[in-house]
PDB file of C-alpha atoms in Angstrom:
ATOM      1  CA  MET A1379     -36.038 -13.296 -31.786  1.00  0.00           C
ATOM      2  CA  LYS A1380     -34.902 -15.188 -28.536  1.00  0.00           C
ATOM      3  CA  ARG A1381     -33.943 -18.301 -30.651  1.00  0.00           C
ATOM      4  CA  TRP A1382     -31.483 -16.149 -32.715  1.00  0.00           C
ATOM      5  CA  VAL A1383     -30.151 -13.914 -30.021  1.00  0.00           C
ATOM      6  CA  PRO A1384     -30.767 -15.690 -26.588  1.00  0.00           C
ATOM      7  CA  HIS A1385     -28.944 -13.358 -24.616  1.00  0.00           C
ATOM      8  CA  PRO A1386     -29.095 -10.000 -26.285  1.00  0.00           C
ATOM      9  CA  ILE A1387     -27.083  -7.829 -23.755  1.00  0.00           C
ATOM     10  CA  LEU A1388     -24.366 -10.403 -23.745  1.00  0.00           C
ATOM     11  CA  SER A1389     -24.229 -10.190 -27.508  1.00  0.00           C
ATOM     12  CA  ILE A1390     -24.009  -6.351 -27.394  1.00  0.00           C
ATOM     13  CA  VAL A1391     -21.320  -6.537 -24.640  1.00  0.00           C
ATOM     14  CA  LEU A1392     -19.423  -9.135 -26.679  1.00  0.00           C
ATOM     15  CA  CYS A1393     -19.390  -6.970 -29.736  1.00  0.00           C
ATOM     16  CA  VAL A1394     -18.324  -3.778 -27.943  1.00  0.00           C
ATOM     17  CA  VAL A1395     -15.604  -5.609 -26.099  1.00  0.00           C
ATOM     18  CA  TRP A1396     -14.332  -6.961 -29.416  1.00  0.00           C
ATOM     19  CA  VAL A1397     -14.421  -3.648 -30.894  1.00  0.00           C
ATOM     20  CA  LEU A1398     -12.501  -2.112 -27.892  1.00  0.00           C
ATOM     21  CA  LEU A1399      -9.848  -4.971 -27.995  1.00  0.00           C
ATOM     22  CA  SER A1400      -9.240  -4.511 -31.639  1.00  0.00           C
ATOM     23  CA  ASN A1401      -8.434  -0.798 -31.068  1.00  0.00           C
ATOM     24  CA  GLU A1402     -10.426   0.511 -34.042  1.00  0.00           C
ATOM     25  CA  VAL A1403     -13.837   1.064 -35.053  1.00  0.00           C
ATOM     26  CA  ALA A1404     -13.779  -0.345 -38.521  1.00  0.00           C
ATOM     27  CA  VAL A1405     -16.352  -2.316 -40.538  1.00  0.00           C
ATOM     28  CA  GLY A1406     -14.404  -5.589 -40.157  1.00  0.00           C
ATOM     29  CA  SER A1407     -13.875  -5.147 -36.550  1.00  0.00           C
ATOM     30  CA  VAL A1408     -17.726  -4.471 -35.922  1.00  0.00           C
ATOM     31  CA  LEU A1409     -18.545  -7.455 -38.132  1.00  0.00           C
ATOM     32  CA  VAL A1410     -16.331  -9.874 -36.270  1.00  0.00           C
ATOM     33  CA  GLY A1411     -17.899  -8.607 -32.837  1.00  0.00           C
ATOM     34  CA  ALA A1412     -21.345  -8.954 -34.297  1.00  0.00           C
ATOM     35  CA  VAL A1413     -20.555 -12.553 -35.338  1.00  0.00           C
ATOM     36  CA  LEU A1414     -18.913 -13.473 -31.860  1.00  0.00           C
ATOM     37  CA  GLY A1415     -21.907 -11.572 -30.158  1.00  0.00           C
ATOM     38  CA  LEU A1416     -24.358 -13.927 -32.036  1.00  0.00           C
ATOM     39  CA  ILE A1417     -22.324 -17.153 -31.884  1.00  0.00           C
ATOM     40  CA  LEU A1418     -20.878 -17.271 -28.354  1.00  0.00           C
ATOM     41  CA  PRO A1419     -24.358 -17.107 -26.424  1.00  0.00           C
ATOM     42  CA  HIS A1420     -25.318 -20.062 -28.582  1.00  0.00           C
ATOM     43  CA  VAL A1421     -22.148 -22.090 -27.678  1.00  0.00           C
ATOM     44  CA  THR A1422     -22.388 -21.102 -23.970  1.00  0.00           C
ATOM     45  CA  ARG A1423     -26.085 -21.849 -23.756  1.00  0.00           C
ATOM     46  CA  ALA A1424     -25.787 -24.798 -21.505  1.00  0.00           C
ATOM     47  CA  LEU A1425     -23.956 -22.643 -18.945  1.00  0.00           C
ATOM     48  CA  TRP A1426     -26.897 -20.180 -18.527  1.00  0.00           C
ATOM     49  CA  PRO A1427     -29.524 -21.826 -16.252  1.00  0.00           C
ATOM     50  CA  GLY A1428     -32.723 -20.175 -15.742  1.00  0.00           C
ATOM     51  CA  VAL A1429     -31.464 -17.375 -13.463  1.00  0.00           C
ATOM     52  CA  ARG A1430     -34.236 -14.889 -12.492  1.00  0.00           C
ATOM     53  CA  ILE A1431     -32.910 -11.623 -11.750  1.00  0.00           C
ATOM     54  CA  GLN A1432     -35.255  -8.899 -10.333  1.00  0.00           C
ATOM     55  CA  LYS A1433     -35.104  -5.124  -9.224  1.00  0.00           C
ATOM     56  CA  PRO A1434     -32.469  -3.478 -11.838  1.00  0.00           C
ATOM     57  CA  ARG A1435     -32.320  -0.296  -9.608  1.00  0.00           C
ATOM     58  CA  THR A1436     -31.077  -2.527  -6.853  1.00  0.00           C
ATOM     59  CA  ILE A1437     -28.609  -4.035  -9.155  1.00  0.00           C
ATOM     60  CA  VAL A1438     -27.399  -0.558 -10.003  1.00  0.00           C
ATOM     61  CA  ARG A1439     -27.192   0.382  -6.401  1.00  0.00           C
ATOM     62  CA  TYR A1440     -25.325  -2.820  -5.630  1.00  0.00           C
ATOM     63  CA  LEU A1441     -22.809  -2.205  -8.265  1.00  0.00           C
ATOM     64  CA  ALA A1442     -22.212   1.484  -7.049  1.00  0.00           C
ATOM     65  CA  VAL A1443     -21.610   0.446  -3.636  1.00  0.00           C
ATOM     66  CA  PHE A1444     -19.179  -2.316  -4.730  1.00  0.00           C
ATOM     67  CA  LEU A1445     -17.186   0.094  -6.947  1.00  0.00           C
ATOM     68  CA  PHE A1446     -16.988   2.725  -3.886  1.00  0.00           C
ATOM     69  CA  ASP A1447     -16.127  -0.112  -1.650  1.00  0.00           C
ATOM     70  CA  VAL A1448     -13.182  -1.168  -4.105  1.00  0.00           C
ATOM     71  CA  ILE A1449     -11.871   2.245  -4.128  1.00  0.00           C
ATOM     72  CA  VAL A1450     -11.918   2.771  -0.446  1.00  0.00           C
ATOM     73  CA  ALA A1451     -10.405  -0.677   0.214  1.00  0.00           C
ATOM     74  CA  ASN A1452      -7.549   0.012  -2.347  1.00  0.00           C
ATOM     75  CA  LEU A1453      -6.725   3.183  -0.391  1.00  0.00           C
ATOM     76  CA  GLN A1454      -6.851   1.209   3.119  1.00  0.00           C
ATOM     77  CA  VAL A1455      -4.854  -1.522   1.784  1.00  0.00           C
ATOM     78  CA  ALA A1456      -2.201   0.830   0.553  1.00  0.00           C
ATOM     79  CA  VAL A1457      -2.180   2.607   3.948  1.00  0.00           C
ATOM     80  CA  LEU A1458      -1.719  -0.879   5.615  1.00  0.00           C
ATOM     81  CA  VAL A1459       1.084  -1.811   3.296  1.00  0.00           C
ATOM     82  CA  LEU A1460       2.901   1.274   3.583  1.00  0.00           C
ATOM     83  CA  GLY A1461       2.474   1.671   7.362  1.00  0.00           C
ATOM     84  CA  PRO A1462       4.022   0.065  10.341  1.00  0.00           C
ATOM     85  CA  LYS A1463       3.241  -3.783  10.387  1.00  0.00           C
ATOM     86  CA  ASN A1464       1.957  -3.789  13.957  1.00  0.00           C
ATOM     87  CA  ARG A1465      -1.242  -2.083  12.789  1.00  0.00           C
ATOM     88  CA  ARG A1466      -2.364  -5.006  10.698  1.00  0.00           C
ATOM     89  CA  LYS A1467      -4.754  -7.538  12.336  1.00  0.00           C
ATOM     90  CA  PRO A1468      -5.379 -10.371   9.712  1.00  0.00           C
ATOM     91  CA  ALA A1469      -7.919 -12.662  10.506  1.00  0.00           C
ATOM     92  CA  PHE A1470     -10.176 -15.582   9.135  1.00  0.00           C
ATOM     93  CA  ILE A1471     -13.907 -14.762   9.644  1.00  0.00           C
ATOM     94  CA  GLU A1472     -16.830 -17.252   9.288  1.00  0.00           C
ATOM     95  CA  TYR A1473     -19.739 -15.596   7.696  1.00  0.00           C
ATOM     96  CA  PRO A1474     -23.095 -17.092   8.146  1.00  0.00           C
ATOM     97  CA  LEU A1475     -25.232 -17.218   4.905  1.00  0.00           C
ATOM     98  CA  GLN A1476     -28.786 -15.916   4.731  1.00  0.00           C
ATOM     99  CA  LEU A1477     -28.750 -16.320   0.847  1.00  0.00           C
ATOM    100  CA  THR A1478     -30.476 -19.452  -0.552  1.00  0.00           C
ATOM    101  CA  ASP A1479     -30.010 -18.878  -4.204  1.00  0.00           C
ATOM    102  CA  GLU A1480     -26.666 -20.511  -5.491  1.00  0.00           C
ATOM    103  CA  TRP A1481     -26.126 -17.816  -7.918  1.00  0.00           C
ATOM    104  CA  ALA A1482     -26.420 -15.098  -5.154  1.00  0.00           C
ATOM    105  CA  ILE A1483     -23.920 -16.980  -3.061  1.00  0.00           C
ATOM    106  CA  ILE A1484     -21.539 -16.873  -6.103  1.00  0.00           C
ATOM    107  CA  VAL A1485     -22.035 -13.207  -6.724  1.00  0.00           C
ATOM    108  CA  LEU A1486     -21.327 -12.609  -2.863  1.00  0.00           C
ATOM    109  CA  GLY A1487     -18.131 -14.843  -2.728  1.00  0.00           C
ATOM    110  CA  CYS A1488     -16.870 -12.983  -5.943  1.00  0.00           C
ATOM    111  CA  THR A1489     -17.652  -9.642  -4.596  1.00  0.00           C
ATOM    112  CA  ILE A1490     -15.761 -10.250  -1.408  1.00  0.00           C
ATOM    113  CA  SER A1491     -12.703 -11.452  -3.264  1.00  0.00           C
ATOM    114  CA  LEU A1492     -12.804  -8.777  -5.701  1.00  0.00           C
ATOM    115  CA  THR A1493     -12.564  -6.185  -2.828  1.00  0.00           C
ATOM    116  CA  PRO A1494      -8.912  -5.656  -2.067  1.00  0.00           C
ATOM    117  CA  GLY A1495      -8.120  -6.969   1.432  1.00  0.00           C
ATOM    118  CA  THR A1496     -10.478  -9.719   1.498  1.00  0.00           C
ATOM    119  CA  VAL A1497     -10.873 -13.027  -0.131  1.00  0.00           C
ATOM    120  CA  THR A1498     -13.351 -15.935   0.081  1.00  0.00           C
ATOM    121  CA  VAL A1499     -11.437 -19.079   1.009  1.00  0.00           C
ATOM    122  CA  ASP A1500     -14.105 -21.621   1.356  1.00  0.00           C
ATOM    123  CA  VAL A1501     -18.069 -21.806   0.756  1.00  0.00           C
ATOM    124  CA  ASP A1502     -19.448 -24.390   3.051  1.00  0.00           C
ATOM    125  CA  MET A1503     -23.018 -25.066   2.065  1.00  0.00           C
ATOM    126  CA  THR A1504     -23.537 -27.902   4.678  1.00  0.00           C
ATOM    127  CA  ARG A1505     -22.945 -25.437   7.444  1.00  0.00           C
ATOM    128  CA  ARG A1506     -24.111 -22.560   5.271  1.00  0.00           C
ATOM    129  CA  ARG A1507     -21.218 -20.266   5.847  1.00  0.00           C
ATOM    130  CA  LEU A1508     -18.363 -18.446   3.920  1.00  0.00           C
ATOM    131  CA  LEU A1509     -14.888 -18.610   5.255  1.00  0.00           C
ATOM    132  CA  ILE A1510     -13.490 -14.933   4.565  1.00  0.00           C
ATOM    133  CA  HIS A1511      -9.845 -14.024   5.183  1.00  0.00           C
ATOM    134  CA  CYS A1512      -9.227 -10.209   5.749  1.00  0.00           C
ATOM    135  CA  VAL A1513      -5.998  -8.355   5.875  1.00  0.00           C
ATOM    136  CA  ASN A1514      -7.264  -6.167   8.884  1.00  0.00           C
ATOM    137  CA  VAL A1515      -9.966  -6.941  11.235  1.00  0.00           C
ATOM    138  CA  PRO A1516     -10.254  -4.825  14.323  1.00  0.00           C
ATOM    139  CA  ASP A1517     -13.776  -6.313  15.244  1.00  0.00           C
ATOM    140  CA  PRO A1518     -14.987  -9.381  13.208  1.00  0.00           C
ATOM    141  CA  SER A1519     -18.599  -8.736  14.039  1.00  0.00           C
ATOM    142  CA  ASP A1520     -18.249  -5.429  12.327  1.00  0.00           C
ATOM    143  CA  VAL A1521     -17.066  -6.955   9.218  1.00  0.00           C
ATOM    144  CA  VAL A1522     -19.836  -9.472   9.319  1.00  0.00           C
ATOM    145  CA  GLU A1523     -22.488  -6.582   9.796  1.00  0.00           C
ATOM    146  CA  ARG A1524     -20.929  -4.519   6.824  1.00  0.00           C
ATOM    147  CA  ILE A1525     -20.910  -7.549   4.468  1.00  0.00           C
ATOM    148  CA  ARG A1526     -24.734  -8.209   5.476  1.00  0.00           C
ATOM    149  CA  LYS A1527     -25.787  -4.714   5.136  1.00  0.00           C
ATOM    150  CA  ARG A1528     -23.918  -3.796   2.020  1.00  0.00           C
ATOM    151  CA  TYR A1529     -24.037  -6.868  -0.097  1.00  0.00           C
ATOM    152  CA  ASP A1530     -26.131  -9.603   1.393  1.00  0.00           C
ATOM    153  CA  ASN A1531     -29.415  -7.849   1.911  1.00  0.00           C
ATOM    154  CA  PRO A1532     -29.420  -6.260  -1.587  1.00  0.00           C
ATOM    155  CA  LEU A1533     -28.665  -9.615  -3.199  1.00  0.00           C
ATOM    156  CA  MET A1534     -31.436 -11.041  -1.449  1.00  0.00           C
ATOM    157  CA  GLU A1535     -33.622  -8.576  -3.254  1.00  0.00           C
ATOM    158  CA  ILE A1536     -31.928  -9.087  -6.671  1.00  0.00           C
ATOM    159  CA  PHE A1537     -32.187 -13.138  -6.273  1.00  0.00           C
ATOM    160  CA  PRO A1538     -35.599 -13.808  -4.750  1.00  0.00           C
TER     161      PRO A1538
END
């Protein structure tokens, strides 16, 4: 079975996304989605190294925290943009990495960049740090501690 469907979850997601994009639940649409779901994982097989992910509950909790943070950050950025300019304190922050797994570091960098008001500017593996730009930073140490507690520590559990 693994030979025909190397990534079953990806296959299902591709099929569902295709049906949603086609905007109709018809036999032809589902068949095209199923064919894409079977073919694309084989075409992209080289891009899927042996990533070992553990603790699915931690993944769900991580995603819930991330979605909550995105909603809160959207509101905070809206207040900053609509408020007086003198309240903004943009800054670059160096975040020291504890993570050792490359995929975990990629997920952390993407999580930071997808959260409104922050963006990962540089990943320096020799100095083991991320350079992050934040729209509003009253205290840089609070930002580092928040990232470590909310994202870094769960990623250490997910990617052993």
